[in-house]
Amino acid sequence: MEYRFDRLFIGGEWVAPIDGGVRPSIDPATGKPWGDVAYGGPRDIDRAVAAAREAFEGRWGRMAPWERAALIRKFADLYATQVDALARIETQDNGRAIRESRGDIGMHAQYYHWFASLADKQGGHTIPMDDSVHAFTTRSAVGVVGTITPWNVPLMAAAWKLGPALAAGCTVVLKPAEQTPASSLALGRLFEEAGFPPGVINIVPGDGVTAGAHLVAHPGVNKVAFTGEGETAKTILKTGADTLKKFSFELGGKAPHILFADADIENALNAATGSAWALCGQSCALGSRILVERPIYDQVVEGFRRNAGRVRVGNPMDPATHMGPQAHQQQLDKTLSYIAIGRDEGAELVTGGTQLAGDGYFVEPTVFAGVGADMRIAQEEIFGPVAAIIPFDGEDEAVAIANGTPYGLAAGLWTGDVGRAHRVAARIEAGMVWVNTYRYIRWSTPYGGVKSSGWGRENGVDALDDYLETKTTIVSTTGKFADPFAN
């Protein structure tokens, strides 16, 4: 299948930007351009929203749920045939190791199939009252959805938003991150091939301060679904406040990964080191704070040192590579600045900590030991391959440290005591807790955070709630209404 990136996908057609342009996209493995990509501006957002509104009020809005489900399934089947091509596009654009891209993107078709299965099952409820009325609820799509996706996992974030939006009956304007727009534009070709009506899906890459801000403020958009930084989410809320649209946010994290002394140390280390450096550290669910009970602390630090040396960092297109580069220059600079902060704060640099020589935005997997829970590298999201190992004594201190940040997205814990597993998991402030595993994420398991990590849930049945409105209807069974002035 042929893909093009130098046009926007609006109203079922590939069109040139009106007030944007075509500019190079940078390959983070080389720091050099690899292709030309179209970027839109406010007027391009206007026509995308108009196309989405027309589709919502027209053919797509009138389509039976089972017909929508059939189209989503057709799209999912096409998606499954394009995993390798999509993985290569995404890896070229954001530097993620191809083995990770293929593994992740290889599951996306199942996400779309899962949401297709929900499209015709979003019925309302009958509400028992008395025999004078029949009260019931119905659910309907919120309307046009603006989705703003991040640069670390563009296609995964798109699946998590497009799946429930389409299943609910919404239409969508997708604005991918300006740093990594190519794989999202490739989706337009698949929606086109699957036979979606024009305007159901519109894809407009663009800068956040122009295209993104205009999408958020647009009065024709009924809901915004955003994945990204908390500060950006605050700006989005302010920008969209005048139109009182709905919002859902999947934001940052500083996930605690707790290792108790009675854990299976080998498997815990496999999970802790793997999750610390997955996606080159560019994951909101990254287990970046490793909380270790003191009796096994030295053993875990040594395990991190050993496994860091086993990570193959290099060309992300090489299937043997474990970790590619940071996705762009700004993120590399941020990661290196936090490594300097860790040193300045007095943490022990166990291994790593430097940028690799040569082209591209490569940095070594990095381990700090002797980290205090209040240090910046233990409190702030770095979004790089930097592991902070923090000692603790007992359950109470582990929970206090785990909950001692503004974030509450995900957490993990390892223990051989099933009672402790339940006790600790119940006390952790997070939207998802993994016990004796880590980063197990699937289409049917709700995902999202508490505190500063977001609003709402993605995946699972819960995901559709943010894309649906509930209407209550009450019908009199008698048709009688007492005369208020009879007495």
XYZ file of C-alpha atoms in Angstrom:
487
model
C 0.000 0.000 0.000
C 1.309 3.439 -0.954
C 1.489 6.120 1.716
C 1.890 9.851 1.278
C 2.712 12.454 3.875
C 2.765 15.730 1.909
C -1.025 16.235 2.056
C -3.627 16.561 4.784
C -6.522 14.098 4.963
C -9.737 16.139 5.162
C -13.240 15.178 4.092
C -12.042 11.941 2.563
C -9.553 13.708 0.268
C -5.828 14.377 0.282
C -5.487 18.151 0.168
C -2.690 20.703 0.320
C -2.522 22.894 3.446
C -4.142 26.323 3.199
C -2.246 28.137 5.934
C 0.326 25.554 6.880
C 2.911 24.097 4.556
C 5.150 21.143 3.842
C 8.300 20.743 5.890
C 10.849 18.021 6.642
C 10.389 15.479 9.390
C 13.553 14.624 11.298
C 14.861 11.089 11.778
C 16.071 11.075 15.408
C 18.568 8.312 14.648
C 20.469 10.657 12.309
C 19.265 14.132 13.244
C 18.551 14.673 9.539
C 15.348 14.958 7.470
C 13.898 11.723 6.109
C 10.753 12.966 4.358
C 8.410 15.881 3.754
C 5.212 16.147 5.772
C 2.186 18.431 5.460
C 1.342 20.707 8.380
C -1.940 22.550 8.718
C -2.979 25.775 10.389
C -6.208 27.268 11.748
C -8.001 27.404 8.397
C -7.136 23.763 7.769
C -8.587 22.932 11.194
C -11.716 24.882 10.226
C -12.335 22.823 7.127
C -11.539 19.573 8.988
C -14.075 20.427 11.701
C -16.627 21.371 9.027
C -16.089 18.027 7.285
C -16.413 16.166 10.585
C -19.613 18.039 11.429
C -21.110 17.297 8.023
C -20.330 13.588 8.404
C -21.729 13.500 11.924
C -24.973 15.142 10.896
C -25.122 13.120 7.701
C -24.306 9.580 6.673
C -22.184 8.545 9.667
C -24.641 9.948 12.192
C -27.510 8.066 10.566
C -25.594 4.800 10.213
C -26.779 1.866 12.298
C -24.325 0.860 15.049
C -23.757 -2.566 13.519
C -22.814 -0.889 10.218
C -20.281 1.300 12.005
C -18.919 -1.811 13.693
C -18.488 -3.539 10.338
C -16.456 -0.625 8.974
C -14.251 -0.518 12.077
C -13.627 -4.265 11.714
C -12.724 -3.825 8.051
C -10.291 -1.094 9.026
C -8.821 -3.354 11.737
C -8.278 -6.170 9.252
C -6.500 -3.795 6.858
C -4.425 -2.444 9.736
C -3.261 -5.971 10.566
C -1.846 -6.368 7.051
C 0.198 -3.154 7.398
C 1.940 -3.709 10.723
C 5.440 -3.860 9.277
C 4.965 -0.788 7.069
C 3.406 1.234 9.882
C 6.130 0.176 12.311
C 8.842 1.292 9.909
C 7.175 4.670 9.393
C 6.777 5.245 13.126
C 10.325 4.116 13.929
C 11.763 6.388 11.245
C 9.755 9.295 12.619
C 10.252 8.884 16.388
C 13.245 6.553 16.780
C 11.531 3.768 18.689
C 13.325 0.432 18.291
C 11.642 -1.499 15.478
C 11.204 -4.554 17.690
C 9.119 -2.420 20.056
C 7.198 -0.730 17.268
C 6.253 -4.042 15.672
C 5.260 -5.577 18.988
C 3.072 -2.610 19.917
C 1.519 -1.929 16.504
C 0.932 -5.644 16.025
C -1.709 -5.469 18.784
C -3.557 -2.388 17.524
C -5.910 -4.276 15.235
C -7.266 -6.081 18.285
C -7.955 -2.722 19.953
C -10.075 -1.671 16.983
C -11.843 -5.042 16.923
C -12.564 -4.672 20.649
C -14.157 -1.263 20.194
C -16.079 -2.474 17.144
C -17.598 -5.132 19.392
C -18.949 -2.383 21.669
C -20.488 -0.225 18.942
C -23.924 -1.857 19.075
C -23.992 -2.541 22.815
C -24.238 0.943 24.289
C -27.866 0.777 25.296
C -29.491 2.728 28.103
C -31.445 1.533 31.135
C -35.001 1.370 32.293
C -35.438 3.181 35.600
C -38.040 1.701 37.956
C -40.411 4.405 39.242
C -44.146 3.740 39.494
C -46.833 2.688 37.047
C -47.679 6.272 36.089
C -44.486 6.748 34.059
C -42.034 4.823 31.945
C -38.533 6.239 32.607
C -35.503 5.238 30.592
C -32.122 6.459 29.383
C -30.552 6.449 25.942
C -26.956 7.139 24.945
C -25.760 9.069 21.931
C -22.454 10.289 20.513
C -21.103 13.598 21.838
C -20.425 14.800 18.276
C -17.133 16.026 16.796
C -14.042 15.015 18.744
C -10.666 16.732 18.536
C -7.904 14.259 19.378
C -4.385 15.445 20.130
C -1.818 12.661 20.320
C 1.801 12.534 21.578
C 5.094 11.909 19.844
C 6.191 8.838 21.805
C 3.459 6.393 20.673
C 1.444 8.125 17.914
C -0.372 5.072 16.578
C -1.139 3.552 19.969
C -2.558 6.837 21.247
C -4.608 7.163 18.064
C -6.045 3.659 18.509
C -6.994 4.383 22.111
C -8.938 7.474 21.011
C -10.236 6.663 17.549
C -11.509 3.234 18.621
C -13.997 4.428 21.267
C -14.856 7.612 19.355
C -15.868 5.682 16.238
C -17.651 2.977 18.222
C -19.703 5.684 19.964
C -20.632 7.251 16.634
C -18.465 10.372 16.838
C -16.458 11.929 14.033
C -12.855 12.971 14.584
C -10.233 15.569 13.779
C -6.864 14.036 14.657
C -3.927 16.359 15.289
C -0.770 14.336 15.899
C 2.265 15.825 17.615
C 4.205 18.078 15.268
C 7.416 16.120 15.915
C 6.025 12.764 14.680
C 3.117 13.218 12.247
C 3.897 10.656 9.544
C 2.413 7.453 10.960
C -0.844 9.232 11.806
C -1.164 10.472 8.235
C -0.701 6.879 7.098
C -3.925 6.023 8.927
C -5.828 8.163 6.427
C -4.935 5.754 3.652
C -6.351 2.827 5.653
C -9.588 4.651 6.495
C -9.896 5.555 2.832
C -9.348 1.953 1.740
C -11.802 0.643 4.350
C -14.565 2.776 2.858
C -15.314 5.183 5.704
C -17.629 8.018 4.655
C -15.831 11.297 3.914
C -15.244 13.460 6.977
C -15.530 10.743 9.615
C -11.776 10.870 10.156
C -9.721 13.965 9.347
C -5.962 14.149 9.960
C -4.261 17.515 10.302
C -0.708 17.643 11.677
C 0.240 21.057 12.948
C 1.949 23.005 15.675
C 0.297 22.959 19.073
C 0.276 26.742 19.484
C -1.554 27.252 16.171
C -3.429 24.215 14.870
C -3.773 22.575 18.284
C -4.989 25.697 20.057
C -7.488 26.419 17.280
C -8.857 22.878 17.450
C -9.304 23.143 21.219
C -11.063 26.517 21.041
C -13.222 25.641 18.035
C -16.947 25.952 18.810
C -17.679 23.097 16.397
C -15.720 20.614 18.516
C -17.717 18.900 21.261
C -14.907 17.075 23.023
C -11.113 17.109 23.194
C -9.122 13.953 23.978
C -5.501 14.750 24.769
C -2.407 12.758 25.665
C 0.651 14.720 26.728
C 2.092 16.955 29.422
C 0.128 18.311 32.359
C 1.069 21.936 31.669
C -0.303 21.595 28.148
C -3.510 20.092 29.555
C -3.943 23.166 31.787
C -3.571 25.407 28.750
C -6.084 23.295 26.854
C -8.614 23.665 29.683
C -8.234 27.437 29.652
C -8.397 27.629 25.871
C -11.481 25.437 25.637
C -13.333 26.830 28.644
C -15.470 29.304 26.683
C -17.155 26.519 24.729
C -17.695 24.212 27.748
C -16.713 21.158 25.729
C -15.864 17.816 27.308
C -12.254 16.856 28.029
C -10.332 13.691 28.745
C -6.634 13.719 29.579
C -3.961 11.034 29.738
C -1.027 12.875 31.244
C 2.321 12.213 32.850
C 3.486 9.755 35.439
C 6.293 8.987 37.835
C 5.423 5.369 38.434
C 6.775 3.627 41.531
C 8.023 0.083 40.937
C 8.211 -1.498 44.399
C 10.426 -4.515 45.074
C 9.935 -6.208 48.444
C 12.613 -8.459 49.904
C 10.389 -11.541 49.519
C 9.970 -10.987 45.762
C 11.210 -13.265 42.995
C 14.293 -11.094 42.440
C 15.242 -12.389 39.002
C 11.817 -11.776 37.495
C 11.430 -8.494 39.352
C 14.728 -7.293 37.878
C 13.659 -8.379 34.404
C 10.503 -6.288 34.738
C 12.102 -3.320 36.494
C 15.009 -2.907 34.090
C 12.869 -3.606 31.034
C 10.256 -1.055 32.014
C 12.838 1.533 33.071
C 14.293 1.738 29.559
C 11.350 0.813 27.326
C 10.760 3.325 24.519
C 14.121 4.863 25.475
C 12.415 5.915 28.691
C 9.719 7.856 26.814
C 6.624 6.350 28.398
C 4.189 7.866 30.894
C 3.891 4.432 32.557
C 7.656 4.080 32.820
C 8.795 2.457 36.065
C 11.270 5.255 36.656
C 11.224 5.154 40.481
C 12.440 1.782 41.717
C 11.623 1.437 45.406
C 13.677 -1.376 46.922
C 13.461 -2.871 50.419
C 16.848 -2.509 52.107
C 17.747 -6.227 52.516
C 17.897 -6.578 48.706
C 18.941 -3.028 47.820
C 22.565 -3.716 46.883
C 21.531 -6.796 44.894
C 19.016 -4.769 42.879
C 21.466 -1.927 42.234
C 23.996 -4.449 40.943
C 21.293 -6.056 38.778
C 20.504 -2.684 37.223
C 24.191 -2.054 36.568
C 24.511 -5.457 34.904
C 21.399 -5.147 32.755
C 22.245 -1.607 31.654
C 25.395 -3.027 30.113
C 23.328 -5.560 28.169
C 21.110 -2.965 26.474
C 21.957 -2.683 22.784
C 21.611 0.995 21.870
C 21.773 1.884 18.207
C 20.039 1.978 14.841
C 16.344 1.600 15.663
C 15.684 -0.095 12.317
C 17.955 -2.977 13.314
C 15.839 -5.790 14.825
C 18.691 -6.536 17.246
C 18.532 -3.053 18.797
C 16.938 -2.811 22.230
C 16.861 0.982 22.547
C 16.866 3.699 19.926
C 17.396 7.443 20.345
C 15.351 10.059 22.111
C 12.606 11.216 19.762
C 13.905 14.739 19.200
C 16.627 17.182 20.205
C 14.553 18.909 22.890
C 13.899 15.636 24.677
C 17.572 14.676 24.527
C 18.487 18.027 26.051
C 15.882 17.539 28.796
C 17.150 14.068 29.671
C 20.776 15.203 29.827
C 19.771 18.143 32.024
C 18.092 15.814 34.523
C 21.139 13.564 34.607
C 23.140 16.663 35.606
C 20.490 17.500 38.214
C 20.774 13.995 39.690
C 24.521 14.385 40.064
C 24.129 17.838 41.607
C 21.568 16.532 44.098
C 24.063 13.967 45.355
C 22.635 10.773 43.873
C 25.184 8.102 42.958
C 25.561 7.668 39.185
C 25.938 3.890 38.922
C 26.216 3.697 35.139
C 25.413 5.610 31.962
C 24.671 9.293 31.987
C 26.199 10.453 28.715
C 25.147 11.114 25.155
C 26.578 8.622 22.687
C 29.039 9.929 20.118
C 27.943 10.323 16.503
C 24.744 11.389 14.809
C 21.306 11.153 16.335
C 19.846 11.716 19.787
C 21.236 8.692 21.604
C 21.822 8.526 25.346
C 23.017 5.661 27.513
C 20.651 3.787 29.825
C 21.293 5.510 33.122
C 21.055 4.333 36.741
C 21.146 6.451 39.895
C 21.366 4.824 43.348
C 21.072 6.377 46.795
C 18.225 8.540 45.530
C 16.191 10.483 48.081
C 12.427 10.434 47.615
C 12.320 14.236 47.499
C 15.049 14.660 44.865
C 13.931 16.156 41.562
C 14.906 13.020 39.666
C 12.477 11.148 41.933
C 9.689 13.730 41.706
C 9.648 15.067 38.146
C 8.935 13.223 34.913
C 12.141 12.994 32.883
C 10.851 10.972 29.917
C 14.269 9.496 29.327
C 16.050 6.214 30.198
C 16.934 7.301 33.729
C 16.233 4.916 36.624
C 16.212 6.265 40.193
C 16.654 3.531 42.839
C 15.241 4.485 46.246
C 15.628 2.395 49.450
C 12.767 1.822 51.909
C 11.978 -0.059 55.107
C 8.596 -1.778 55.332
C 5.191 -1.359 53.740
C 4.281 1.983 55.275
C 7.384 3.739 54.008
C 7.017 2.126 50.559
C 3.450 3.399 50.272
C 4.388 6.868 51.533
C 7.160 7.178 48.946
C 4.982 5.708 46.186
C 2.229 8.247 46.858
C 4.605 11.136 47.459
C 4.468 12.740 44.011
C 1.772 14.751 42.201
C 1.306 11.864 39.774
C -0.898 8.789 39.978
C -0.929 6.959 36.654
C 0.531 3.513 37.234
C 2.500 1.508 39.775
C 4.011 -1.931 40.151
C 4.965 -4.139 43.069
C 6.712 -7.459 43.534
C 6.172 -9.701 46.544
C 5.717 -13.346 47.394
C 3.085 -12.509 50.014
C -0.416 -12.403 48.492
C -1.797 -10.555 51.505
C 0.852 -7.852 51.183
C 0.127 -7.608 47.455
C -3.511 -6.764 48.149
C -2.754 -4.463 51.086
C -0.187 -2.384 49.254
C -2.026 -2.282 45.926
C -5.136 -0.968 47.683
C -3.189 1.876 49.305
C -1.341 3.091 46.205
C -2.811 6.179 44.551
C -2.778 5.147 40.898
C -5.162 4.351 38.107
C -3.488 0.999 37.470
C -1.370 -1.266 39.701
C 0.523 -4.274 38.396
C 1.443 -7.043 40.848
C 4.308 -9.405 39.968
C 4.232 -8.079 36.403
C 4.587 -4.673 34.759
C 3.169 -2.697 31.807
C 0.524 -5.310 31.062
C -1.825 -3.184 28.959
C -4.655 -4.524 26.818
C -7.754 -3.271 24.987
C -10.126 -4.504 27.702
C -8.303 -3.131 30.767
C -9.123 0.505 31.667
C -6.087 2.783 31.641
C -5.773 6.261 33.092
C -4.624 8.179 36.119
C -5.570 10.037 39.270
C -4.199 13.294 40.676
C -2.087 15.085 38.050
C -2.016 12.074 35.735
C -5.307 12.744 34.033
C -9.070 12.646 33.719
C -11.060 9.690 32.417
C -10.101 6.236 31.222
C -8.941 4.772 27.945
C -9.507 1.147 26.903
C -12.082 -1.185 28.355
C -15.815 -0.547 28.385
C -15.202 2.571 30.491
C -13.474 4.289 27.559
C -16.738 4.906 25.718
C -18.224 6.951 28.562
C -16.304 10.081 27.545
C -17.639 9.852 23.984
C -21.309 9.415 24.886
C -24.058 11.599 26.289
C -26.865 10.189 28.423
C -30.442 11.339 27.882
C -33.274 10.592 30.321
C -36.776 10.234 28.869
C -39.891 10.019 31.030
C -43.177 9.053 29.391
C -46.469 9.270 31.248
C -48.510 6.082 30.961
C -51.715 7.920 31.824
C -51.446 11.218 29.992
C -52.984 12.938 32.980
C -51.570 15.967 34.815
C -53.300 17.382 37.862
C -54.824 20.863 37.612
C -52.563 23.004 39.862
C -55.329 25.546 40.353
C -58.164 23.184 41.249
C -58.150 24.251 44.896
